[in-house]
CSV table of C-alpha atoms and ligand atoms in Angstrom, one decimal:
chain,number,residue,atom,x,y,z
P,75,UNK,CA,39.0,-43.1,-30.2
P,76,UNK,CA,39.7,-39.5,-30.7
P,77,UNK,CA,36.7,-37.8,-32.0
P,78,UNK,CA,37.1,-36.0,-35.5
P,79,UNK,CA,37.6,-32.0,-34.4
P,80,UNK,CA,35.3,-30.4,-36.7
P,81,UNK,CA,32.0,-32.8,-35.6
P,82,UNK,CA,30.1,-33.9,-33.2
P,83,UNK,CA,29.7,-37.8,-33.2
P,84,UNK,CA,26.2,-39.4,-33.6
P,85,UNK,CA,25.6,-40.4,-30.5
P,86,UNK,CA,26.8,-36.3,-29.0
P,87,UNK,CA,23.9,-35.5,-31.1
P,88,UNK,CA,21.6,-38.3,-30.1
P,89,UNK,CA,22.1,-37.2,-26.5
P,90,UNK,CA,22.0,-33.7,-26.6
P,91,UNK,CA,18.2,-33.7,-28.6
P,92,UNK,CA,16.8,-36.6,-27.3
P,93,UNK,CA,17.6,-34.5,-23.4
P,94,UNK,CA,16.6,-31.7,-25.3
P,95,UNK,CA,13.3,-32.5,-26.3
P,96,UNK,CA,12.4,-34.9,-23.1
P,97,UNK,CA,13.2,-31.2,-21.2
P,98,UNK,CA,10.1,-29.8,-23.4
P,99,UNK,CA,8.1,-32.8,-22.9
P,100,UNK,CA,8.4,-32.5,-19.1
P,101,UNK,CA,7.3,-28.4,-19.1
P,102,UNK,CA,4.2,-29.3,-21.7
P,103,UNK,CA,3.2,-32.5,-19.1
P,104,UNK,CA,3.6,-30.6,-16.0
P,105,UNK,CA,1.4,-27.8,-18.3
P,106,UNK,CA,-1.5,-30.2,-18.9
P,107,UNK,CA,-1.4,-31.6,-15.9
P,108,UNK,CA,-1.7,-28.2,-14.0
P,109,UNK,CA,-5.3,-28.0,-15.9
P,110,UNK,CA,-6.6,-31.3,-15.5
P,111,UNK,CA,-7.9,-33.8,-12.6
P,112,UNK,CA,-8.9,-36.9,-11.7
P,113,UNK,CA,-6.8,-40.1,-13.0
P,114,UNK,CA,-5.3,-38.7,-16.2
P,115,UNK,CA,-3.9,-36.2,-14.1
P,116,UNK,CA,-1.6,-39.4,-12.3
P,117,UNK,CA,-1.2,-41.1,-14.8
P,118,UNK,CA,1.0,-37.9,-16.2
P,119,UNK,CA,2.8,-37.5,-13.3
P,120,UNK,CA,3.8,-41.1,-13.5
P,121,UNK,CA,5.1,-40.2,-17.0
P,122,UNK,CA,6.8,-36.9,-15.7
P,123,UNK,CA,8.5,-39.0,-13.1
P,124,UNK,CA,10.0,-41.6,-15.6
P,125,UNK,CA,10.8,-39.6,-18.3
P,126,UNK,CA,12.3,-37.2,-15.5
P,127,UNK,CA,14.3,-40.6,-14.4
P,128,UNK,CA,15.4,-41.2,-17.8
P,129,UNK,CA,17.2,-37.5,-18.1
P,130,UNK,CA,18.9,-38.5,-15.3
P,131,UNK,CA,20.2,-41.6,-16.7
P,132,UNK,CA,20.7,-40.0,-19.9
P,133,UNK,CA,22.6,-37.0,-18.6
P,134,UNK,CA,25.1,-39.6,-16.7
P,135,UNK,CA,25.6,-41.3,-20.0
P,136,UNK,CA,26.0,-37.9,-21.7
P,137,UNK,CA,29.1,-36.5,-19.2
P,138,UNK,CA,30.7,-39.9,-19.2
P,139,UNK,CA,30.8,-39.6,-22.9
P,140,UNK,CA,31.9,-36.2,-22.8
P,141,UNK,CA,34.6,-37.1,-20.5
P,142,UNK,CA,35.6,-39.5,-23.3
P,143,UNK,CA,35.4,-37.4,-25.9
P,144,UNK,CA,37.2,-34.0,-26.3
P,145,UNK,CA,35.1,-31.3,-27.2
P,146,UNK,CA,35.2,-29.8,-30.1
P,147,UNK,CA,36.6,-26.5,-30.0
P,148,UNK,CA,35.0,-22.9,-30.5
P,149,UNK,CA,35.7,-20.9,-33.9
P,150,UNK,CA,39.7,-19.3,-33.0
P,151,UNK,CA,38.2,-16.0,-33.6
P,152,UNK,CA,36.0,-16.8,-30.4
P,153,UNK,CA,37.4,-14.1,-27.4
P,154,UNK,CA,38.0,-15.3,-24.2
P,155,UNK,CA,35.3,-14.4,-22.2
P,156,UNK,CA,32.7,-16.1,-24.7
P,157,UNK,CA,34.7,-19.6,-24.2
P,158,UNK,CA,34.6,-19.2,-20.6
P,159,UNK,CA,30.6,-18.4,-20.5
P,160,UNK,CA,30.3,-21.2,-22.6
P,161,UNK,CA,31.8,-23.4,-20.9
P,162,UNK,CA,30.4,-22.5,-17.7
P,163,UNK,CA,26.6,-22.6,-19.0
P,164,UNK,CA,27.3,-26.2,-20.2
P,165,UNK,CA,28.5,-27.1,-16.8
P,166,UNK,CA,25.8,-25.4,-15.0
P,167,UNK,CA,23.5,-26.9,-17.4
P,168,UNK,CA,24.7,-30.4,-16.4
P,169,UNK,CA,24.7,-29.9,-13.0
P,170,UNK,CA,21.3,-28.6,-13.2
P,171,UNK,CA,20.3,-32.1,-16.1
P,172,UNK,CA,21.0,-33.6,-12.3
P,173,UNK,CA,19.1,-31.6,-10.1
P,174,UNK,CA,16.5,-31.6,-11.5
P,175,UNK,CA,15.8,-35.0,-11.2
P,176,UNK,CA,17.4,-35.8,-8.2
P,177,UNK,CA,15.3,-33.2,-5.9
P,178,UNK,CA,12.2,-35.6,-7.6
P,179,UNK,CA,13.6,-38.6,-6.8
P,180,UNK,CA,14.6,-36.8,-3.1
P,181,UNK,CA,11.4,-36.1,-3.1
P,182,UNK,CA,9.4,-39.5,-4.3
P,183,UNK,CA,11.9,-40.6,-1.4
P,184,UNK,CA,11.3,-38.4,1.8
P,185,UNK,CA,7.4,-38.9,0.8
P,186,UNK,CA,7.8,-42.8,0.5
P,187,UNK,CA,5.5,-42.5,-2.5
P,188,UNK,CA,6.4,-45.5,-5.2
P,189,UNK,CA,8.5,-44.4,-8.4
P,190,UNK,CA,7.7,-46.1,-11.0
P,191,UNK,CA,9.6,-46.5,-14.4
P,192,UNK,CA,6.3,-46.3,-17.0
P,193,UNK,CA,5.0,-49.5,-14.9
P,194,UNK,CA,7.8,-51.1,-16.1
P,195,UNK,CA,10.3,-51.2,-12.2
P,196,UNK,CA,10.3,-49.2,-9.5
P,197,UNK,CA,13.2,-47.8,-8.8
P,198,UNK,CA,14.7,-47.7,-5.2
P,199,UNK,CA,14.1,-44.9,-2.5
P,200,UNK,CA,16.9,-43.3,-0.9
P,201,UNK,CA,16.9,-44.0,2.4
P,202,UNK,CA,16.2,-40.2,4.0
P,203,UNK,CA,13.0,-40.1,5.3
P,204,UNK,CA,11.5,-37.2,6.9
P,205,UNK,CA,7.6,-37.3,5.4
P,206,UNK,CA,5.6,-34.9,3.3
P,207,UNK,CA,7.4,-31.8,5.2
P,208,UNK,CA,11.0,-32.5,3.5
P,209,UNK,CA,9.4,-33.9,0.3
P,210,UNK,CA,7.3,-30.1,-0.1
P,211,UNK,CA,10.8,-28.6,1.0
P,212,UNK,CA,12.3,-30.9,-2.2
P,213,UNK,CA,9.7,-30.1,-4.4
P,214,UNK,CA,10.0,-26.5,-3.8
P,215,UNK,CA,13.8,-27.2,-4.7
P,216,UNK,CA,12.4,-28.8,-7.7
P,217,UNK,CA,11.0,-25.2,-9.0
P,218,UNK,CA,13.4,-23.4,-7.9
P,219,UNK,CA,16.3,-25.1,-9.9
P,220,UNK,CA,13.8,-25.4,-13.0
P,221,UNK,CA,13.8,-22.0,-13.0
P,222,UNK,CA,17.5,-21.7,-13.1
P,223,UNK,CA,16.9,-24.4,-16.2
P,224,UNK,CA,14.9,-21.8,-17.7
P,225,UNK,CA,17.3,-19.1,-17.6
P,226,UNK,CA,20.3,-21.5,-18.6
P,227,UNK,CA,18.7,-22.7,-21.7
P,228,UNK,CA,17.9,-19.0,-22.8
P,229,UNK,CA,21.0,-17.9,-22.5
P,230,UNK,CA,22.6,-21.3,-24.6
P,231,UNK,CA,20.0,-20.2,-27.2
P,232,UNK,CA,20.4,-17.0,-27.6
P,233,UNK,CA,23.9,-17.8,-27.8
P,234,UNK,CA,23.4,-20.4,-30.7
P,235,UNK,CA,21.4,-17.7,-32.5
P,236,UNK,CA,24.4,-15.2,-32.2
P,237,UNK,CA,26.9,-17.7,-33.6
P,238,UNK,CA,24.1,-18.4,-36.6
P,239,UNK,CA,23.3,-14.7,-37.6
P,240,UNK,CA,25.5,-12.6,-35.9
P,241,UNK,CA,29.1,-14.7,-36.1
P,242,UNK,CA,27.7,-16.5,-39.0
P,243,UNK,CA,30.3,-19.5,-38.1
P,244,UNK,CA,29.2,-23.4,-37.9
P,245,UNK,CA,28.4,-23.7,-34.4
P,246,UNK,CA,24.9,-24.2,-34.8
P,247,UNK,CA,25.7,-26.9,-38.4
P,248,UNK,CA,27.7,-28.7,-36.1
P,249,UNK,CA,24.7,-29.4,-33.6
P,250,UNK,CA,22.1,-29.3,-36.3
P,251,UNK,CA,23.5,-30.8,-39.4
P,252,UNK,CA,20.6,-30.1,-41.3
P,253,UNK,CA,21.7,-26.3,-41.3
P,254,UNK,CA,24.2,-26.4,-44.6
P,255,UNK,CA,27.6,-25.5,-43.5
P,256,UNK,CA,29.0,-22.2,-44.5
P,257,UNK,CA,32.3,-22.3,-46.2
J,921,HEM,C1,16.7,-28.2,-23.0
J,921,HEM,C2,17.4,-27.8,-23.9
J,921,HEM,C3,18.9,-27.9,-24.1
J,921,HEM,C4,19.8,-28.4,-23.2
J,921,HEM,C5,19.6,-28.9,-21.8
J,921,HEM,C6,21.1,-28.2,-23.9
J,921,HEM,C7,22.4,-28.6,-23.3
J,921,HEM,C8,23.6,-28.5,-23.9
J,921,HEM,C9,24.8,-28.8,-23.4
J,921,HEM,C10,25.1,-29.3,-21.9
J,921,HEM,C11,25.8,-28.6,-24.3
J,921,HEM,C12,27.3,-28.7,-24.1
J,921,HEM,C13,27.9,-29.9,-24.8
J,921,HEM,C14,29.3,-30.1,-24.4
J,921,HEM,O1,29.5,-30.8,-23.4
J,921,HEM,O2,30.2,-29.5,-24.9
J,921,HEM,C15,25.2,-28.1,-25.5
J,921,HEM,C16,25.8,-27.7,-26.7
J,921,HEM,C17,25.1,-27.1,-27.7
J,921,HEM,N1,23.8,-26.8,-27.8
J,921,HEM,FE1,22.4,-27.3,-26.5
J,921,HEM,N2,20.9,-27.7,-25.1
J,921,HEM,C18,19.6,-27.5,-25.3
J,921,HEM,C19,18.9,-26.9,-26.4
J,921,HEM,C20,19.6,-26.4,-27.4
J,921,HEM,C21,18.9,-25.7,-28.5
J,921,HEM,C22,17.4,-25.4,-28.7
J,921,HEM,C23,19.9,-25.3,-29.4
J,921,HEM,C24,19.8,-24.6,-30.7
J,921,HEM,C25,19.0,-23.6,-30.9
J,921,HEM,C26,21.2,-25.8,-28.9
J,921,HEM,C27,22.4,-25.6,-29.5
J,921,HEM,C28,23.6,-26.1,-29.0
J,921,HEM,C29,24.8,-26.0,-29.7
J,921,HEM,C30,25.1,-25.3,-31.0
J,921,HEM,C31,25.8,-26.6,-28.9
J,921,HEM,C32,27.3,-26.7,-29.2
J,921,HEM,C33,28.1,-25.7,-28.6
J,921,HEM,C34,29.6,-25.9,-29.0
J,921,HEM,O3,29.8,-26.7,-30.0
J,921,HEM,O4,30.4,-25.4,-28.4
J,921,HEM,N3,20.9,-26.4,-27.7
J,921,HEM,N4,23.8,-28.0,-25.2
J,922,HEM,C1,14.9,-33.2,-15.8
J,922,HEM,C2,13.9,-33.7,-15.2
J,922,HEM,C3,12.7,-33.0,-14.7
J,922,HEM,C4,12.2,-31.7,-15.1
J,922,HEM,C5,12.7,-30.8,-16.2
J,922,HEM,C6,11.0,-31.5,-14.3
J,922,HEM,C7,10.3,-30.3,-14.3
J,922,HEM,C8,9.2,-30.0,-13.5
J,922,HEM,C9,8.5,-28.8,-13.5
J,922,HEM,C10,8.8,-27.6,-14.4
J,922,HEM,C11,7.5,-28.9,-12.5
J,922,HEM,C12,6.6,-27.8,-12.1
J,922,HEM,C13,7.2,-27.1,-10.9
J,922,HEM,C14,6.4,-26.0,-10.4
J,922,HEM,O1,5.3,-25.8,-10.8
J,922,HEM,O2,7.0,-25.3,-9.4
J,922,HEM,C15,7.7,-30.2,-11.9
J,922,HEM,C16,6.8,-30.7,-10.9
J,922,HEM,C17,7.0,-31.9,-10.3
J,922,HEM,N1,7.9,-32.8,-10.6
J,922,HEM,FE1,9.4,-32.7,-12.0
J,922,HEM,N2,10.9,-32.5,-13.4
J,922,HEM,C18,11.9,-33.5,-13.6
J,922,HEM,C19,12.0,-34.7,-13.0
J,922,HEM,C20,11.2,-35.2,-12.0
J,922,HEM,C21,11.4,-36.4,-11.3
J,922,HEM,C22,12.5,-37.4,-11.6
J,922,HEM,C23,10.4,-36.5,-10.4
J,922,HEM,C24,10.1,-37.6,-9.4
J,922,HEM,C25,10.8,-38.6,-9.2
J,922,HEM,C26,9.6,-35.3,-10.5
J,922,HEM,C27,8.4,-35.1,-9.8
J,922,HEM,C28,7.7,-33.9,-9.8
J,922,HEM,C29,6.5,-33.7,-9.0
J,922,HEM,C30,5.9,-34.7,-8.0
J,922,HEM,C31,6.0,-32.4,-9.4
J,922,HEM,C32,4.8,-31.7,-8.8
J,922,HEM,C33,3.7,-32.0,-9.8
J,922,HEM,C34,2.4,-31.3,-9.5
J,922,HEM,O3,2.2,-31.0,-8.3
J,922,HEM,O4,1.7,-31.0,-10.4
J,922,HEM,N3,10.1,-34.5,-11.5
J,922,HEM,N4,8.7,-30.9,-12.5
């Protein structure tokens, strides 16, 4: 069904926020856990590694959505160059939804260590082998591409903050409803 062109649908939203915020959970669990030891300190990285799992399943759902559902498109007035860097940070930000938790789960792999879904399943290695040396190579991987994260979701922020109060068009409203719509 062909998505109304002015909104995004519920579950566009859902997606997006839910993604969103389980991004800021990760930083702020890999932040306490960076300061503490002992068995709290697994037990969050047990949590990092499921919630990082569930982004990754997420984020599939998400594009196949997206495939589904046009998007909507930008304000006419938008010029060209601002659609195209739109577009490509939202693909470089779902390419990078995926790497990030792919060079974990390379890594869980490589290392053999268990990966477990909040005690719930383990999910399956890959079969690559290779021991702790290609897991560190992974987890430095794992930094590296967070930092690309980092400098992806500035960008898309600052960009929603120069559609709110320097375009002053809906682009925000339509991913935060709660922000009244302008006429
Ligand atoms: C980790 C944080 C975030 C990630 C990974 C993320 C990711 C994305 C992606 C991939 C899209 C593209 C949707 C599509 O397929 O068309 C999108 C759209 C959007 N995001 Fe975010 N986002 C994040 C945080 C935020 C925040 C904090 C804001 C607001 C300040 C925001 C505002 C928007 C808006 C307004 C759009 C719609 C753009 C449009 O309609 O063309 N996002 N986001
Ligand atoms: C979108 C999902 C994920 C995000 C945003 C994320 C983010 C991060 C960040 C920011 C760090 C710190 C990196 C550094 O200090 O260089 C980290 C470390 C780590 N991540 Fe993830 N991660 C995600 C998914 C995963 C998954 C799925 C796994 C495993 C299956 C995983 C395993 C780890 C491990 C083992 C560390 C090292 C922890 C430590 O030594 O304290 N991550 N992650």
């Amino acid at each position: 069904m062909a998505e109304p062109r002015n909104r995004y649908s519920g579950v566009s939203l859902a997606l997006h926020w839910i993604i969103a915020f389980a991004i800021l959970t990760q930083v702020l669990l890999i932040t306490v856990r960076d300061n503490i030891d002992g068995p709290m300190a697994r037990e969050l990285l047990i949590i990092h590694k499921s919630v990082g799992m569930s982004i990754l399943v997420l984020t599939l759902a998400r594009i196949g959505w997206r495939l589904a559902h046009p998007a909507i498109p930008l304000p006419a007035s938008t010029p060209r160059w601002e659609k195209l860097a739109a577009r490509a940070t939202h693909v470089l930000l779902y390419v990078v939804l995926i790497a990030m938790p792919m060079t974990g789960w390379l890594a869980a792999s490589a290392g053999g260590r268990d990966l477990s879904w909040f005690g719930v399943f383990d999910w399956p290695l890959m079969p690559i082998g290779g021991g702790r040396e290609a897991a560190g190579r992974f987890m430095d991987l794992h930094g590296i591409v967070m930092k690309g994260l980092y400098v992806l979701i500035a960008l898309h922020v600052l960009a929603a903050l120069k559609h709110q109060f320097i375009n002053r068009d809906n682009v925000l409203h339509r991913m935060i409803p709660l922000i009244p719509r302008r006429p």
